[in-house]
Amino acid sequence: MPIKYASAVWDAAEERWISDAEITEIEFTAFTSKKKAFHTTARLIVRRVKRLNPKSVPEGQAELFGVWRHHVIFTDSPFVLAQAEPMHREHAQVEQVFADLEDSALAHLPSGKFTANAAWLTLAATAYNLTRASGHLASPSTPGRGPERSAAT
């Protein structure tokens, strides 16, 4: 099923804005190499985004076969496909924040000393909040900073 994003997403690897994709789902049983009690059947949702790589295509030619990037979600979400996929995409952004924090200041936890743990956690939270705030202030969509700014301000 083709989908359009409400707002385009910047893909740093492709250096372009992505505004559409295709999604599908199928019933899938995971953990089949484990005991039967651990088998889990749920929905496997696949989102594919066409990879455009103009650097590898000679000028004046098009791709012979479109190349796709696939993103897979295994979920038991009760939402319909068109609702479940965007929710999980947003959740993936939060997971990326956790991964970034775990690869930086939170990698020092637990240190064995309560005060050191508190210091690393405080530094991680402060750095994260300052980075988010400065990104928000630098954004052209911040009120009073973009083209919508009135002449009176």
PDB file of C-alpha atoms in Angstrom, residues 40-142:
ATOM      1  CA  THR A  40       5.379 -15.664  19.158  1.00  0.00           C
ATOM      2  CA  THR A  41       2.959 -14.973  16.345  1.00  0.00           C
ATOM      3  CA  ALA A  42       2.219 -11.354  15.496  1.00  0.00           C
ATOM      4  CA  ARG A  43       2.299  -8.964  12.533  1.00  0.00           C
ATOM      5  CA  LEU A  44       5.384  -8.287  10.470  1.00  0.00           C
ATOM      6  CA  ILE A  45       5.088  -4.839   8.906  1.00  0.00           C
ATOM      7  CA  VAL A  46       7.527  -3.924   6.154  1.00  0.00           C
ATOM      8  CA  ARG A  47       8.083  -0.379   4.933  1.00  0.00           C
ATOM      9  CA  ARG A  48      10.119   0.129   1.803  1.00  0.00           C
ATOM     10  CA  VAL A  49      11.543   3.382   0.538  1.00  0.00           C
ATOM     11  CA  LYS A  50      12.937   3.682  -2.968  1.00  0.00           C
ATOM     12  CA  ARG A  51      16.655   4.325  -2.902  1.00  0.00           C
ATOM     13  CA  LEU A  52      17.604   6.962  -5.415  1.00  0.00           C
ATOM     14  CA  ASN A  53      21.299   7.056  -6.055  1.00  0.00           C
ATOM     15  CA  PRO A  54      21.979   9.516  -8.853  1.00  0.00           C
ATOM     16  CA  LYS A  55      25.746   9.231  -8.249  1.00  0.00           C
ATOM     17  CA  SER A  56      25.746   5.632  -9.543  1.00  0.00           C
ATOM     18  CA  VAL A  57      23.516   6.208 -12.592  1.00  0.00           C
ATOM     19  CA  PRO A  58      25.182   7.657 -15.700  1.00  0.00           C
ATOM     20  CA  GLU A  59      23.712  10.925 -16.925  1.00  0.00           C
ATOM     21  CA  GLY A  60      20.834  10.431 -19.356  1.00  0.00           C
ATOM     22  CA  GLN A  61      19.997   6.956 -18.059  1.00  0.00           C
ATOM     23  CA  ALA A  62      17.523   5.727 -15.478  1.00  0.00           C
ATOM     24  CA  GLU A  63      17.878   2.793 -13.087  1.00  0.00           C
ATOM     25  CA  LEU A  64      17.139  -0.562 -14.650  1.00  0.00           C
ATOM     26  CA  PHE A  65      15.866  -1.967 -11.360  1.00  0.00           C
ATOM     27  CA  GLY A  66      14.749   0.273  -8.529  1.00  0.00           C
ATOM     28  CA  VAL A  67      16.589  -0.481  -5.315  1.00  0.00           C
ATOM     29  CA  TRP A  68      14.615  -0.385  -2.094  1.00  0.00           C
ATOM     30  CA  ARG A  69      15.560   0.040   1.546  1.00  0.00           C
ATOM     31  CA  HIS A  70      13.416  -2.070   3.854  1.00  0.00           C
ATOM     32  CA  HIS A  71      12.476  -1.350   7.466  1.00  0.00           C
ATOM     33  CA  VAL A  72      10.780  -4.134   9.409  1.00  0.00           C
ATOM     34  CA  ILE A  73       8.500  -3.919  12.448  1.00  0.00           C
ATOM     35  CA  PHE A  74       7.360  -6.960  14.436  1.00  0.00           C
ATOM     36  CA  THR A  75       4.329  -5.953  16.488  1.00  0.00           C
ATOM     37  CA  ASP A  76       1.114  -7.132  18.080  1.00  0.00           C
ATOM     38  CA  SER A  77      -0.367  -3.646  17.821  1.00  0.00           C
ATOM     39  CA  PRO A  78      -4.164  -3.645  17.370  1.00  0.00           C
ATOM     40  CA  PHE A  79      -4.020  -0.618  15.052  1.00  0.00           C
ATOM     41  CA  VAL A  80      -4.640  -0.943  11.324  1.00  0.00           C
ATOM     42  CA  LEU A  81      -1.586  -0.935   9.083  1.00  0.00           C
ATOM     43  CA  ALA A  82      -1.810   2.733   8.059  1.00  0.00           C
ATOM     44  CA  GLN A  83      -1.895   3.754  11.752  1.00  0.00           C
ATOM     45  CA  ALA A  84       0.593   1.232  13.165  1.00  0.00           C
ATOM     46  CA  GLU A  85       3.481   2.040  10.793  1.00  0.00           C
ATOM     47  CA  PRO A  86       3.712   5.807  11.543  1.00  0.00           C
ATOM     48  CA  MET A  87       3.436   5.110  15.292  1.00  0.00           C
ATOM     49  CA  HIS A  88       6.311   2.674  15.173  1.00  0.00           C
ATOM     50  CA  ARG A  89       8.357   5.066  13.006  1.00  0.00           C
ATOM     51  CA  GLU A  90       7.954   7.742  15.695  1.00  0.00           C
ATOM     52  CA  HIS A  91       8.889   5.178  18.348  1.00  0.00           C
ATOM     53  CA  ALA A  92      12.076   4.409  16.386  1.00  0.00           C
ATOM     54  CA  GLN A  93      13.106   8.059  16.729  1.00  0.00           C
ATOM     55  CA  VAL A  94      12.862   7.760  20.520  1.00  0.00           C
ATOM     56  CA  GLU A  95      14.863   4.535  20.416  1.00  0.00           C
ATOM     57  CA  GLN A  96      17.574   6.381  18.474  1.00  0.00           C
ATOM     58  CA  VAL A  97      17.790   8.932  21.292  1.00  0.00           C
ATOM     59  CA  PHE A  98      18.239   6.082  23.789  1.00  0.00           C
ATOM     60  CA  ALA A  99      20.956   4.533  21.619  1.00  0.00           C
ATOM     61  CA  ASP A 100      22.776   7.875  21.370  1.00  0.00           C
ATOM     62  CA  LEU A 101      22.633   8.360  25.132  1.00  0.00           C
ATOM     63  CA  GLU A 102      23.803   4.796  25.795  1.00  0.00           C
ATOM     64  CA  ASP A 103      26.776   5.334  23.470  1.00  0.00           C
ATOM     65  CA  SER A 104      27.780   8.515  25.289  1.00  0.00           C
ATOM     66  CA  ALA A 105      27.397   9.487  28.950  1.00  0.00           C
ATOM     67  CA  LEU A 106      25.148   6.584  29.925  1.00  0.00           C
ATOM     68  CA  ALA A 107      27.868   4.122  28.837  1.00  0.00           C
ATOM     69  CA  HIS A 108      29.569   4.977  32.158  1.00  0.00           C
ATOM     70  CA  LEU A 109      26.644   3.596  34.182  1.00  0.00           C
ATOM     71  CA  PRO A 110      26.705   1.891  36.603  1.00  0.00           C
ATOM     72  CA  SER A 111      30.062   3.016  37.894  1.00  0.00           C
ATOM     73  CA  GLY A 112      29.785   1.538  41.377  1.00  0.00           C
ATOM     74  CA  LYS A 113      29.549   4.964  43.024  1.00  0.00           C
ATOM     75  CA  PHE A 114      26.196   6.593  43.546  1.00  0.00           C
ATOM     76  CA  THR A 115      27.544  10.141  43.170  1.00  0.00           C
ATOM     77  CA  ALA A 116      29.337   9.299  39.925  1.00  0.00           C
ATOM     78  CA  ASN A 117      26.161   7.716  38.528  1.00  0.00           C
ATOM     79  CA  ALA A 118      24.196  10.834  39.492  1.00  0.00           C
ATOM     80  CA  ALA A 119      26.783  13.080  37.834  1.00  0.00           C
ATOM     81  CA  TRP A 120      26.820  11.103  34.554  1.00  0.00           C
ATOM     82  CA  LEU A 121      23.021  10.997  34.443  1.00  0.00           C
ATOM     83  CA  THR A 122      22.797  14.744  35.099  1.00  0.00           C
ATOM     84  CA  LEU A 123      25.368  15.484  32.385  1.00  0.00           C
ATOM     85  CA  ALA A 124      23.553  13.252  29.882  1.00  0.00           C
ATOM     86  CA  ALA A 125      20.181  14.887  30.569  1.00  0.00           C
ATOM     87  CA  THR A 126      21.646  18.402  30.467  1.00  0.00           C
ATOM     88  CA  ALA A 127      23.497  17.799  27.188  1.00  0.00           C
ATOM     89  CA  TYR A 128      20.418  16.229  25.624  1.00  0.00           C
ATOM     90  CA  ASN A 129      18.122  19.077  26.695  1.00  0.00           C
ATOM     91  CA  LEU A 130      20.565  21.786  25.566  1.00  0.00           C
ATOM     92  CA  THR A 131      21.003  20.110  22.190  1.00  0.00           C
ATOM     93  CA  ARG A 132      17.232  19.811  21.695  1.00  0.00           C
ATOM     94  CA  ALA A 133      16.641  23.425  22.780  1.00  0.00           C
ATOM     95  CA  SER A 134      19.350  24.835  20.502  1.00  0.00           C
ATOM     96  CA  GLY A 135      18.015  22.777  17.584  1.00  0.00           C
ATOM     97  CA  HIS A 136      14.521  24.089  18.244  1.00  0.00           C
ATOM     98  CA  LEU A 137      15.730  27.685  18.419  1.00  0.00           C
ATOM     99  CA  ALA A 138      17.704  27.302  15.193  1.00  0.00           C
ATOM    100  CA  SER A 139      14.742  25.794  13.359  1.00  0.00           C
ATOM    101  CA  PRO A 140      13.113  28.031  10.744  1.00  0.00           C
ATOM    102  CA  SER A 141       9.716  26.820  11.978  1.00  0.00           C
ATOM    103  CA  THR A 142      10.243  28.414  15.404  1.00  0.00           C
TER     104      THR A 142
END
